[in-house]
Coordinates of C-alpha atoms and ligand atoms in Angstrom, one line a residue:
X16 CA 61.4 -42.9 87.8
X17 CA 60.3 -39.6 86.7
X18 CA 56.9 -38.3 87.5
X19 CA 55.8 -37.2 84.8
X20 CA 57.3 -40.8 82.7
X21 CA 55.5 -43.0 84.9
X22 CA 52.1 -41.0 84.3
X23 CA 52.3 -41.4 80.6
X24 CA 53.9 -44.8 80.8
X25 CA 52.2 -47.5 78.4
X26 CA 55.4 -50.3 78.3
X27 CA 58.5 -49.6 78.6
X28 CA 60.2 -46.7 76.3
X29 CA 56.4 -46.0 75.0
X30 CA 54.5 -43.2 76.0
X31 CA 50.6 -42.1 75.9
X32 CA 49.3 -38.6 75.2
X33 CA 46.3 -39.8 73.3
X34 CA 42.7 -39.3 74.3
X35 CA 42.2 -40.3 77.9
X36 CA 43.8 -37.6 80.1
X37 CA 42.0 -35.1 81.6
X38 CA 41.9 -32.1 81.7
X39 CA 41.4 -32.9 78.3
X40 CA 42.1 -29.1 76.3
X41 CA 44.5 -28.8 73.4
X42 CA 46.9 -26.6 75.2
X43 CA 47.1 -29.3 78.1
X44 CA 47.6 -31.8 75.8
X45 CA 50.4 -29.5 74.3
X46 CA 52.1 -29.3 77.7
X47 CA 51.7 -33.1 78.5
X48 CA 53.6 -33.5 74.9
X49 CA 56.2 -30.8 75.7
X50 CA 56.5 -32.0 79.2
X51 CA 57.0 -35.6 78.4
X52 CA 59.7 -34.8 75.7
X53 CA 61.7 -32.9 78.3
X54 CA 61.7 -35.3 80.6
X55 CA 62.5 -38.3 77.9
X56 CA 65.5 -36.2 77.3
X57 CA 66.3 -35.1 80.9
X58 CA 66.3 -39.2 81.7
X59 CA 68.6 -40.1 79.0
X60 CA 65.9 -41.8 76.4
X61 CA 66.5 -39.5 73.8
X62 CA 69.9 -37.7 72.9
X63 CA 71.5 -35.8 70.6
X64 CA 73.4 -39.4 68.9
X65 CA 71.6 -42.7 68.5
X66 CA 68.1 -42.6 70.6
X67 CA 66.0 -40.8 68.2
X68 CA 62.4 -40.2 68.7
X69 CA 59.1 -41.6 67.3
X70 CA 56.0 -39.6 68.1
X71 CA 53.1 -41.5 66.1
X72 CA 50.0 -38.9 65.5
X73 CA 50.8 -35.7 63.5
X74 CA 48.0 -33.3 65.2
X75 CA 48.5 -30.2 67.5
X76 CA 49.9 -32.6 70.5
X77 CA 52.7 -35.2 68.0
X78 CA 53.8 -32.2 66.9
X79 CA 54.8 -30.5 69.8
X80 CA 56.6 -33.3 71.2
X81 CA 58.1 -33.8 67.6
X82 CA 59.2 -29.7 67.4
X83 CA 60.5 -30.2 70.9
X84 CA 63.1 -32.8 70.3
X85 CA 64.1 -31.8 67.5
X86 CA 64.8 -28.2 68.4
X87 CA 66.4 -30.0 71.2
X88 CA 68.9 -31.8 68.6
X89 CA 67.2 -34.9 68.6
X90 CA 66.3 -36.8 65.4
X91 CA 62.5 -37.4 65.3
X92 CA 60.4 -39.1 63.1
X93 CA 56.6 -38.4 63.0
X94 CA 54.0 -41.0 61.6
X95 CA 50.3 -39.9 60.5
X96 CA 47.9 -42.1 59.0
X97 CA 46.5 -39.2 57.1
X98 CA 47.4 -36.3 55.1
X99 CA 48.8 -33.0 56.4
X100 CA 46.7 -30.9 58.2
X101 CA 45.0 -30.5 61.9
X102 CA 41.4 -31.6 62.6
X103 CA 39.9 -27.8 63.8
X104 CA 40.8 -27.0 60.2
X105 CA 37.2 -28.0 59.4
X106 CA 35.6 -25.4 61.3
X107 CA 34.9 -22.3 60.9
X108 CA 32.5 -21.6 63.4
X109 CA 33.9 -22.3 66.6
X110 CA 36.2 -20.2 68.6
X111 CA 38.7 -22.1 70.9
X112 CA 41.0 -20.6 73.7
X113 CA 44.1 -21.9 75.3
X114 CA 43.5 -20.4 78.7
X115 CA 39.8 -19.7 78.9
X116 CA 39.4 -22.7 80.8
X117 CA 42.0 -22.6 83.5
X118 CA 39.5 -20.0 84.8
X119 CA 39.3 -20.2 88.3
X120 CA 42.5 -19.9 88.9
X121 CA 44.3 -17.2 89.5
X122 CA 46.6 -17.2 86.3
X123 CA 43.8 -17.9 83.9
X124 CA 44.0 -14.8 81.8
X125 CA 48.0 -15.0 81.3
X126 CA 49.4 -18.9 82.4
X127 CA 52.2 -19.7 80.6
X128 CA 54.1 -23.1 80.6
X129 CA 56.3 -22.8 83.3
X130 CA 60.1 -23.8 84.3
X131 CA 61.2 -21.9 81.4
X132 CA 59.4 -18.9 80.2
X133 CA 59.8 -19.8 76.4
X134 CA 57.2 -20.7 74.3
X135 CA 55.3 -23.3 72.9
X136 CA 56.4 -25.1 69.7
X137 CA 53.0 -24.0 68.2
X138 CA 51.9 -21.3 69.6
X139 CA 48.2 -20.2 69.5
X140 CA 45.3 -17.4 70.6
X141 CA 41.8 -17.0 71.0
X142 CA 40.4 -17.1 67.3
X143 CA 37.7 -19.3 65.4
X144 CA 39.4 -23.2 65.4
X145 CA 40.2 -23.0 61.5
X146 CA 42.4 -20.1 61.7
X147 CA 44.1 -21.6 64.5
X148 CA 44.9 -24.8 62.1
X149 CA 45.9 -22.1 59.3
X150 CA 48.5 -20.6 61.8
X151 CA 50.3 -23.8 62.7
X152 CA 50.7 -25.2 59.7
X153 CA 52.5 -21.9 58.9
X154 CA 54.0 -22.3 61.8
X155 CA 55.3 -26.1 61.0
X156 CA 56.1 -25.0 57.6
X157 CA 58.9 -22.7 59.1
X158 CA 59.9 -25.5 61.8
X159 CA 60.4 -27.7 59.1
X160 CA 62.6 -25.4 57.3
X161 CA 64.8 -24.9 60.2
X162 CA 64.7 -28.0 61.5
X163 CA 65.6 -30.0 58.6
X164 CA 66.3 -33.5 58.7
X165 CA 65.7 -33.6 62.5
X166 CA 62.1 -33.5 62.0
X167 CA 60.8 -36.0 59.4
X168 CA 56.9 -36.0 58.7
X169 CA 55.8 -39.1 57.4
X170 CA 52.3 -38.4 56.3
X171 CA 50.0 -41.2 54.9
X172 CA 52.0 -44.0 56.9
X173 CA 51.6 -46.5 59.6
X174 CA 53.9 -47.7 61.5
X175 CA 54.6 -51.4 63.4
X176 CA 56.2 -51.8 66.6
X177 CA 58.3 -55.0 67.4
X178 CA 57.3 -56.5 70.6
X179 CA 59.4 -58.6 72.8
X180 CA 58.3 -62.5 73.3
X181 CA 57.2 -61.1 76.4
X182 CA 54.7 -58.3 75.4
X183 CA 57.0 -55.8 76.6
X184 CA 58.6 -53.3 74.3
X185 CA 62.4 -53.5 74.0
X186 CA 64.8 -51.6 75.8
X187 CA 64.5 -49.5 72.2
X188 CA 62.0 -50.1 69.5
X189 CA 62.4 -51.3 66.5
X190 CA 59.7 -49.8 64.0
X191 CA 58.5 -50.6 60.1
X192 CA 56.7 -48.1 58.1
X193 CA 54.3 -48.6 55.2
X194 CA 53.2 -46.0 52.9
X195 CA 52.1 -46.1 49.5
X196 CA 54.2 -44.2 48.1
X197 CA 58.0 -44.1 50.0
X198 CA 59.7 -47.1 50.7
X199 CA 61.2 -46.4 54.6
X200 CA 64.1 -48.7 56.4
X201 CA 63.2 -50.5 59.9
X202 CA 64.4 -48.3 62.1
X203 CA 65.2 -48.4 66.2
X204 CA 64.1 -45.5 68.2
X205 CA 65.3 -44.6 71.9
X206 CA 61.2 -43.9 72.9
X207 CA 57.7 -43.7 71.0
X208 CA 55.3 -41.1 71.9
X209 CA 51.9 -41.7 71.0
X210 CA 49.7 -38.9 70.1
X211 CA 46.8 -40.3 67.9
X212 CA 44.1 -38.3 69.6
X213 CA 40.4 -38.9 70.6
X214 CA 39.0 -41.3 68.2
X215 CA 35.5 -40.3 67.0
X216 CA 32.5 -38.6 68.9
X217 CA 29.8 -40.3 69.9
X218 CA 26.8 -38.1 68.2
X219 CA 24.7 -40.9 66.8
X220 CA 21.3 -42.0 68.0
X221 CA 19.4 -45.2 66.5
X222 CA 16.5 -44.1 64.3
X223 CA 14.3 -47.0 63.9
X224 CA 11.8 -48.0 61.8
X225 CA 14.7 -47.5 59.5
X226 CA 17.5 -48.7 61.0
X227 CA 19.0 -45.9 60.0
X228 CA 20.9 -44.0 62.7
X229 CA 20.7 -40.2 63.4
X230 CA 24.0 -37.9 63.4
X231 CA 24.2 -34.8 65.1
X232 CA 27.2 -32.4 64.0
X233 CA 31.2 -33.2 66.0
X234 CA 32.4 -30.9 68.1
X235 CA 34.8 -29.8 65.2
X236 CA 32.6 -29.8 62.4
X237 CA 31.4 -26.7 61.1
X238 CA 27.6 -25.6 62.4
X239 CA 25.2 -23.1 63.0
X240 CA 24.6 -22.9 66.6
X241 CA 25.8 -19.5 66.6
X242 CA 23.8 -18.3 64.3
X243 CA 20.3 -16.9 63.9
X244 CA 17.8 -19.6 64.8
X245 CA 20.9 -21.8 64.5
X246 CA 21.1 -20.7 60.9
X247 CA 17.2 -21.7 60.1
X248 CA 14.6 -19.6 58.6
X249 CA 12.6 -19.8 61.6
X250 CA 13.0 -20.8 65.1
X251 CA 13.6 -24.5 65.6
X252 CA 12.9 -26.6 68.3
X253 CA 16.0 -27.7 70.3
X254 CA 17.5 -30.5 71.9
X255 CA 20.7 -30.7 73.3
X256 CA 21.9 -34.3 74.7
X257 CA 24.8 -34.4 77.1
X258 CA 26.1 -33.3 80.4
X259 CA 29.9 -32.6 79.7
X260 CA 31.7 -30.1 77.7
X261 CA 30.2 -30.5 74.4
X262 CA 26.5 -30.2 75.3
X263 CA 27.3 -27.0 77.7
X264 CA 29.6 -25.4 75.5
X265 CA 26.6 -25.4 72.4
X266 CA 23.9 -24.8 75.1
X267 CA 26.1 -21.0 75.4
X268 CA 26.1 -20.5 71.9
X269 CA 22.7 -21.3 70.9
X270 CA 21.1 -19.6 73.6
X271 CA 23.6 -16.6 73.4
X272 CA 25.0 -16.9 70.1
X273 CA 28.2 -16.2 71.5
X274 CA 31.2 -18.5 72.8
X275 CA 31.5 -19.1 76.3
X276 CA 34.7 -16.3 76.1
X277 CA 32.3 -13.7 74.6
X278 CA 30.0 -14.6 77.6
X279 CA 32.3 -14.5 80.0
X280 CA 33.8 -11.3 79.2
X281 CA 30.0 -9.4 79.1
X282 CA 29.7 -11.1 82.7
X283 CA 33.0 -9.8 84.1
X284 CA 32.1 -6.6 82.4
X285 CA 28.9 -6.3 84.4
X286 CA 30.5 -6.7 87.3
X287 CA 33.2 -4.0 86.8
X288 CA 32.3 -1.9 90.1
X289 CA 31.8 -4.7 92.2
X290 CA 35.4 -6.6 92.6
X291 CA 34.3 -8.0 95.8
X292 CA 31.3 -9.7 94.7
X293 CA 33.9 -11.1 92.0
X294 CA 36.6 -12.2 94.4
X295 CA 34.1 -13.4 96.4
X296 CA 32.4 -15.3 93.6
X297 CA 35.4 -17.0 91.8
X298 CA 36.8 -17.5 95.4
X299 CA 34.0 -19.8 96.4
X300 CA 34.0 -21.4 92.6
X301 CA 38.0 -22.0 93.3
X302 CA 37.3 -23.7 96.3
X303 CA 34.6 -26.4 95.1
X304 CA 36.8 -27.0 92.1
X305 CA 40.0 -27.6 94.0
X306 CA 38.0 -29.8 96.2
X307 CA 36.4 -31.9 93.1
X308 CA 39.7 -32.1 91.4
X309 CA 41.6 -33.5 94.4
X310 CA 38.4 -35.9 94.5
X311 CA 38.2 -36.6 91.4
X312 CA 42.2 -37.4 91.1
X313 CA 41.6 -40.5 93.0
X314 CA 38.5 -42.0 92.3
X315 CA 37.4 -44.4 90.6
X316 CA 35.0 -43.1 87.3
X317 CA 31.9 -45.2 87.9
X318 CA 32.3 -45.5 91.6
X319 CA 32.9 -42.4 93.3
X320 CA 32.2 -39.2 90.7
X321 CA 28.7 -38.7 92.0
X322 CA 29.3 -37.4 94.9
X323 CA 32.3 -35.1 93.8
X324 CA 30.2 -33.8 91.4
X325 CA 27.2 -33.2 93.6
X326 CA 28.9 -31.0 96.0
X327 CA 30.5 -29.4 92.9
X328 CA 27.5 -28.7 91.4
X329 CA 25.3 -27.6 94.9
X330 CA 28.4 -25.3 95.6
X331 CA 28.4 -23.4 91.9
X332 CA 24.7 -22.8 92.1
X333 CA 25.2 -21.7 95.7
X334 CA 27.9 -19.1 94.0
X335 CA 25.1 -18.2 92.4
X336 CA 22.4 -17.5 94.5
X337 CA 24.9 -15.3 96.5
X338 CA 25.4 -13.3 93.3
X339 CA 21.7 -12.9 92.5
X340 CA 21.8 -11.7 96.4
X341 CA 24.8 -9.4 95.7
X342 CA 24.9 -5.5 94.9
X343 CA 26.3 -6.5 91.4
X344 CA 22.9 -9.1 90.5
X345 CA 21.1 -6.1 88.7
X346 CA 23.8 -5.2 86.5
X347 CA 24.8 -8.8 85.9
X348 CA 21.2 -9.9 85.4
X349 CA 20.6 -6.9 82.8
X350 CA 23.9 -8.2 81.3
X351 CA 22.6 -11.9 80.8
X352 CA 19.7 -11.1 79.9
X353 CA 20.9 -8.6 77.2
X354 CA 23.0 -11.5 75.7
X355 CA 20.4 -14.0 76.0
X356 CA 18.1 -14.2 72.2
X357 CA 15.3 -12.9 72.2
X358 CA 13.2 -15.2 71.7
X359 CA 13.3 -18.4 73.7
X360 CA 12.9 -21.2 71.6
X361 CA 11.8 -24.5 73.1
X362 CA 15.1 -26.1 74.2
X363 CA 16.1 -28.5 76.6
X364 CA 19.1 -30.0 78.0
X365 CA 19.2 -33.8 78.4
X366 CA 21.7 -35.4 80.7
X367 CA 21.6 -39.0 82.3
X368 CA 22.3 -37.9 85.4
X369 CA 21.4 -35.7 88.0
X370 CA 24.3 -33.4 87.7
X371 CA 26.9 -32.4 85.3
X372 CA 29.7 -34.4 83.9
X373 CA 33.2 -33.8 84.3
X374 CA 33.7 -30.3 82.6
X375 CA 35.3 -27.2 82.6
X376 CA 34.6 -25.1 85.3
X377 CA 33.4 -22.1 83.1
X378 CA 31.0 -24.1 81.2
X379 CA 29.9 -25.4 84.2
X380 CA 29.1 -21.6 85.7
X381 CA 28.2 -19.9 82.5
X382 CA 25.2 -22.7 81.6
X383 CA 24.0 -22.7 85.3
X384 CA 24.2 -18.9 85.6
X385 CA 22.1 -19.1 81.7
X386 CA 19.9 -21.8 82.8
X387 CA 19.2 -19.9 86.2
X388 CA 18.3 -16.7 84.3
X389 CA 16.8 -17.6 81.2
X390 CA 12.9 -18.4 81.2
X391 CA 11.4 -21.8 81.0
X392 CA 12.6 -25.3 82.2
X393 CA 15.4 -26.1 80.1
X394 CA 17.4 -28.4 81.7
X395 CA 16.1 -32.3 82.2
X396 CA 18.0 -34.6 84.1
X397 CA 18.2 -38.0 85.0
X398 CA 16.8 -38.5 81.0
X399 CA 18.4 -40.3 77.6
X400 CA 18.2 -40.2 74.3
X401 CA 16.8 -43.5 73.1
X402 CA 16.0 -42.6 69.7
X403 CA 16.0 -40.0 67.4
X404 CA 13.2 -40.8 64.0
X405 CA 13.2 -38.1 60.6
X406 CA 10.0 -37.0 60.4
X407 CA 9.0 -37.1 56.7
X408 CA 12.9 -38.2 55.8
X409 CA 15.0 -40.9 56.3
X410 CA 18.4 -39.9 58.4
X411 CA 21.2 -41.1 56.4
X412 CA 23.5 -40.3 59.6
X413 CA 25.1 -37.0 57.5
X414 CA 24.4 -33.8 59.8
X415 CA 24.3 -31.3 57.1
X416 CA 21.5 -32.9 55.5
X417 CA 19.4 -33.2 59.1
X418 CA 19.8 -29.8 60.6
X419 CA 17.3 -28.1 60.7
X420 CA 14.1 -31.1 59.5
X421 CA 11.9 -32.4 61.9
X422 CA 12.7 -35.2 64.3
X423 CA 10.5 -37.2 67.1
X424 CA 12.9 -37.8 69.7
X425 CA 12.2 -40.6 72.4
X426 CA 13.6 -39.5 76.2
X427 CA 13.4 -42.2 78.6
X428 CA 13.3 -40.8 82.2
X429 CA 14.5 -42.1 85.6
X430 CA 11.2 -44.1 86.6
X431 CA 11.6 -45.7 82.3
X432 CA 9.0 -44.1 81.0
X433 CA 9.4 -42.7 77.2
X434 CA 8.1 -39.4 76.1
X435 CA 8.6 -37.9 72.6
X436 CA 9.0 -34.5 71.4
X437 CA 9.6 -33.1 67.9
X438 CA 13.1 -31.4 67.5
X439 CA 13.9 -29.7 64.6
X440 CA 17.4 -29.4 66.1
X441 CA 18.8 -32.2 67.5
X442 CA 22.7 -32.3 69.2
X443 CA 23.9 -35.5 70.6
X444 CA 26.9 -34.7 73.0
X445 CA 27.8 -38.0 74.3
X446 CA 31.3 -38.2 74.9
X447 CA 34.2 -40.5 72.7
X448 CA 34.5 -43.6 71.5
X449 CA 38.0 -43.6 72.3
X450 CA 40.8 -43.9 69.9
X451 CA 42.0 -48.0 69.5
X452 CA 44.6 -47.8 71.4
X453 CA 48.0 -47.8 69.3
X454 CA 50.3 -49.0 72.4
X455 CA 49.8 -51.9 74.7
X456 CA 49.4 -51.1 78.3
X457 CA 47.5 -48.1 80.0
X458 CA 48.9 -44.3 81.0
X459 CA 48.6 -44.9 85.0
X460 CA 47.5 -41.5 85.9
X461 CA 45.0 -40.3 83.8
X462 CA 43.7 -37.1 85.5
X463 CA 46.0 -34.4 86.1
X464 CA 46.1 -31.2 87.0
X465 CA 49.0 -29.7 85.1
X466 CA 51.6 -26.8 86.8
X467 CA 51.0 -23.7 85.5
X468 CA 52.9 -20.3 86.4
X469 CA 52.6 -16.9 85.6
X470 CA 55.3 -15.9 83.4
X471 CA 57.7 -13.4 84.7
Ligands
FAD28 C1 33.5 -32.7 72.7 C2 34.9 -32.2 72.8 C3 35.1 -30.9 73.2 C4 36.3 -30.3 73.3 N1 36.4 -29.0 73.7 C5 37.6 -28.4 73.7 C6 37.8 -27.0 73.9 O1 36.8 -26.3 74.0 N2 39.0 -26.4 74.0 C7 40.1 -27.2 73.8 O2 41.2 -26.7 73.9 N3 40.0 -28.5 73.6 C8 38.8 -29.1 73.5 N4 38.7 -30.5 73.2 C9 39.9 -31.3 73.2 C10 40.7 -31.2 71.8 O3 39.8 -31.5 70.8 C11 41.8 -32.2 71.8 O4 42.6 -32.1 73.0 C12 42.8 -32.0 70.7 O5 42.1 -31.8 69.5 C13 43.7 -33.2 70.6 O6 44.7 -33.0 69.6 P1 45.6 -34.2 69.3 O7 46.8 -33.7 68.5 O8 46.0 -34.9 70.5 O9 44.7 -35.2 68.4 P2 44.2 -35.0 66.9 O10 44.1 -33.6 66.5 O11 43.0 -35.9 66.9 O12 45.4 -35.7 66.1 C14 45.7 -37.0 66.1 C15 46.6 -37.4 64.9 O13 46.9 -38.8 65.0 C16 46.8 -39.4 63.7 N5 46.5 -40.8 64.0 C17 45.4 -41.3 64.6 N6 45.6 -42.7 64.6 C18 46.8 -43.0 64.1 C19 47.5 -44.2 63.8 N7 47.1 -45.4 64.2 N8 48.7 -44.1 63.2 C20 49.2 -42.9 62.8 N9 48.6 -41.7 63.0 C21 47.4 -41.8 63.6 C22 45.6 -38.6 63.1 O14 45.7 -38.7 61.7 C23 45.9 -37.2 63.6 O15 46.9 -36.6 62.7 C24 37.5 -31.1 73.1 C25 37.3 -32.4 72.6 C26 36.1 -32.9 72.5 C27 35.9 -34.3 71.9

């Protein structure tokens, strides 16, 4: 069978693009849609006659599978629970990128989707996340014009799937829609895609005496890392809780008040002058990474990821130390530490284990190189978050109304014992809850690394 089928596979004729592949970004979620379609097609699951397709999630990745077919000539029917619209439209104060994080490859600052040089359904640049949203559905809206009745949005709908006696899905599905307000047939459909995303963050902490739990902001929500002292009148204390993406991603902003792409671009600027130092930099980066990802390919989460992402770790922060012991370190350090803000609050960096988590390779660089050059000890591993208490308030687990107010914050550390520190600022990064799974089985390969080419 196809490769890229029986990655996705969840049952037969149903596919998986939801929330548990990584790399994990938007535009490889995109390509995993786009891919899959092509292939559905190539395989003779979906034609241009009977064997329509039913993608179930109406974000950034259901509707490029669902564009794809049906530009393809394929009927397609999409089913969202909720009303139009994509989930970055809610903030405005977050950039996003579609290659950023490719970086260190080679192709970083141009990949394109390769095999056949077009573009995406939705296509997308660097800009803050709810400008992004505003351009697709502009985008969709002239999709849908062209498209048709090959492309039917079914917003505010759920669907059912008819299983076999067996548990296995049919040779094709047979699906019932219910929405409040359109009566649909049962239909049968050739494949089902499912795209219904991450589920929810997990940003909450339990704040006893009240029983009451703490909420820090979603990735996606608007905030105001990025602002001055994070938006507050004076400078807060911070805590940032997590070791992955999220936490490293806000540890740049806050402490830069940039994004990590702003970041990156004042640190390649420094070292303008100095392309061997650079080469020589992202070379050694490339290496550890390719190493880690072939690694991490094949383990198993719990059982093997420490060491991977030991050796990952010791080899960035030994990129490092060769750059602070380069030509380029006094133009790069005046860089950082022109970007850095000027005054360093009190913030620190909690994360359960020793290292970092799975993340992208430039947060991973940009918040070591930070940590490395900023002053004081920000970073505290092997540490949790057991519990986050209002100080003079009661949390009522809505972020808006908790930024910025005093918290006491219990950190239990390796050896168990609990210290706490008051936080005005308090950010929980820790990971998904992941979406309930819509179809039965499990995608077999869950980390990829996706092909990318340069375009010609
Ligand atoms: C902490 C964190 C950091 C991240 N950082 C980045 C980053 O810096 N850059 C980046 O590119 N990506 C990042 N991502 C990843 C990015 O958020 C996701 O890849 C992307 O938003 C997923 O889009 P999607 O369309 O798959 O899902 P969503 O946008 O969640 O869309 C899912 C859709 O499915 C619908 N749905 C859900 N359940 C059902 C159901 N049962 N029936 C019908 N419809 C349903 C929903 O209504 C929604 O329309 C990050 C994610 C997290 C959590």
């Amino acid at each position: 069978m196809d490769p890229v089928l029986v990655a996705h596979a969840a049952g037969d004729n149903c596919f998986e693009i939801s929330g548990e592949f990584a790399p994990a970004s938007i535009r490889d979620q995109m390509v995993r849609a786009r891919l899959v379609v092509d292939r559905l097609i190539e395989n003779g699951l979906l034609d241009n006659e009977s064997l329509s397709l039913l993608v179930i999630g109406a974000g950034s990745t259901g509707l490029t599978a669902a564009i794809r077919a049906a530009s393809l000539g394929v009927r397609t029917v999409v089913v969202s629970k909720d009303k139009p619209g994509f989930r970055l439209r809610r903030c405005l104060s977050r950039d996003v990128e579609p290659t950023l994080y490719d970086w260190p490859a080679s192709h970083w600052p141009e990949a394109r989707f390769p095999w056949a040089g077009e573009t995406m359904p939705l296509t997308w640049e660097a800009m803050v996340a709810s400008r992004i949203a505003i351009d697709w559905s502009n985008q969709l809206r002239a999709w849908r014009s062209k498209l048709g009745s090959l492309l039917d949005i079914r917003y505010s709908t759920t669907v059912k799937l008819a299983f076999s006696p067996s548990g296995s899905m049919r040779d094709d599905v047979e699906a019932t829609f219910n929405s409040p307000t359109v009566t649909y047939a049962t239909e049968r459909f050739g494949a089902v895609v499912s795209c219904i995303g991450w589920g929810s963050e997990s940003c909450e902490a339990i704040s006893t005496p009240h029983a009451q739990s703490y909420r820090g902001f979603d990735f996606w929500d608007t905030d105001q890392f990025q602002g001055l002292n994070c938006g507050l009148s004076s400078q807060p204390n911070i805590l940032i809780s997590g070791g992955g993406d999220g936490a490293l991603q806000d540890l740049i902003r806050i402490l830069t008040r940039k994004s990590a792409a702003q970041a990156f671009a004042l640190i390649l600027d420094a070292l303008r002058g100095h392309a061997g130092v650079l080469a020589a930099m992202t070379e050694e980066i490339r290496e550890a990474e390719d190493i880690a990802r072939r690694a991490l390919s094949w383990n198993l989460h719990e059982k093997h990821d420490a060491m991977a992402f030991k050796r990952l770790e010791a080899a960035h922060i030994r990129a490092i130390a060769h750059l602070q012991g380069s030509a380029a370190w006094p133009s790069v350090d005046r860089a950082i530490k022109a970007m850095l803000i000027p005054s360093m609050p009190l913030i620190h960096l909690v994360h359960s284990k020793p290292y970092f988590a799975q993340c992208y390779p430039l947060n991973r660089f940009i918040g070591l190189l930070l940590i490395a050059v900023a002053a004081g000890e920000i970073r505290k591993p092997n540490t949790r978050v057991v519990r986050v208490v209002g100080k003079g308030h009661i949390c009522e687990g809505k972020p808006r109304t908790c930024h910025g107010k005093a918290h006491d914050v219990s950190i239990r550390d390796a050896a168990g014992a609990i210290t706490t520190t008051t936080y005005d600022v308090v950010i929980l990064r820790h990971g998904l809850v992941g979406p309930k799974r819509f179809l039965p089985g499990k995608a077999v390969r869950v980390r990829q690394i996706l092909p990318y080419c340069v375009q010609q």
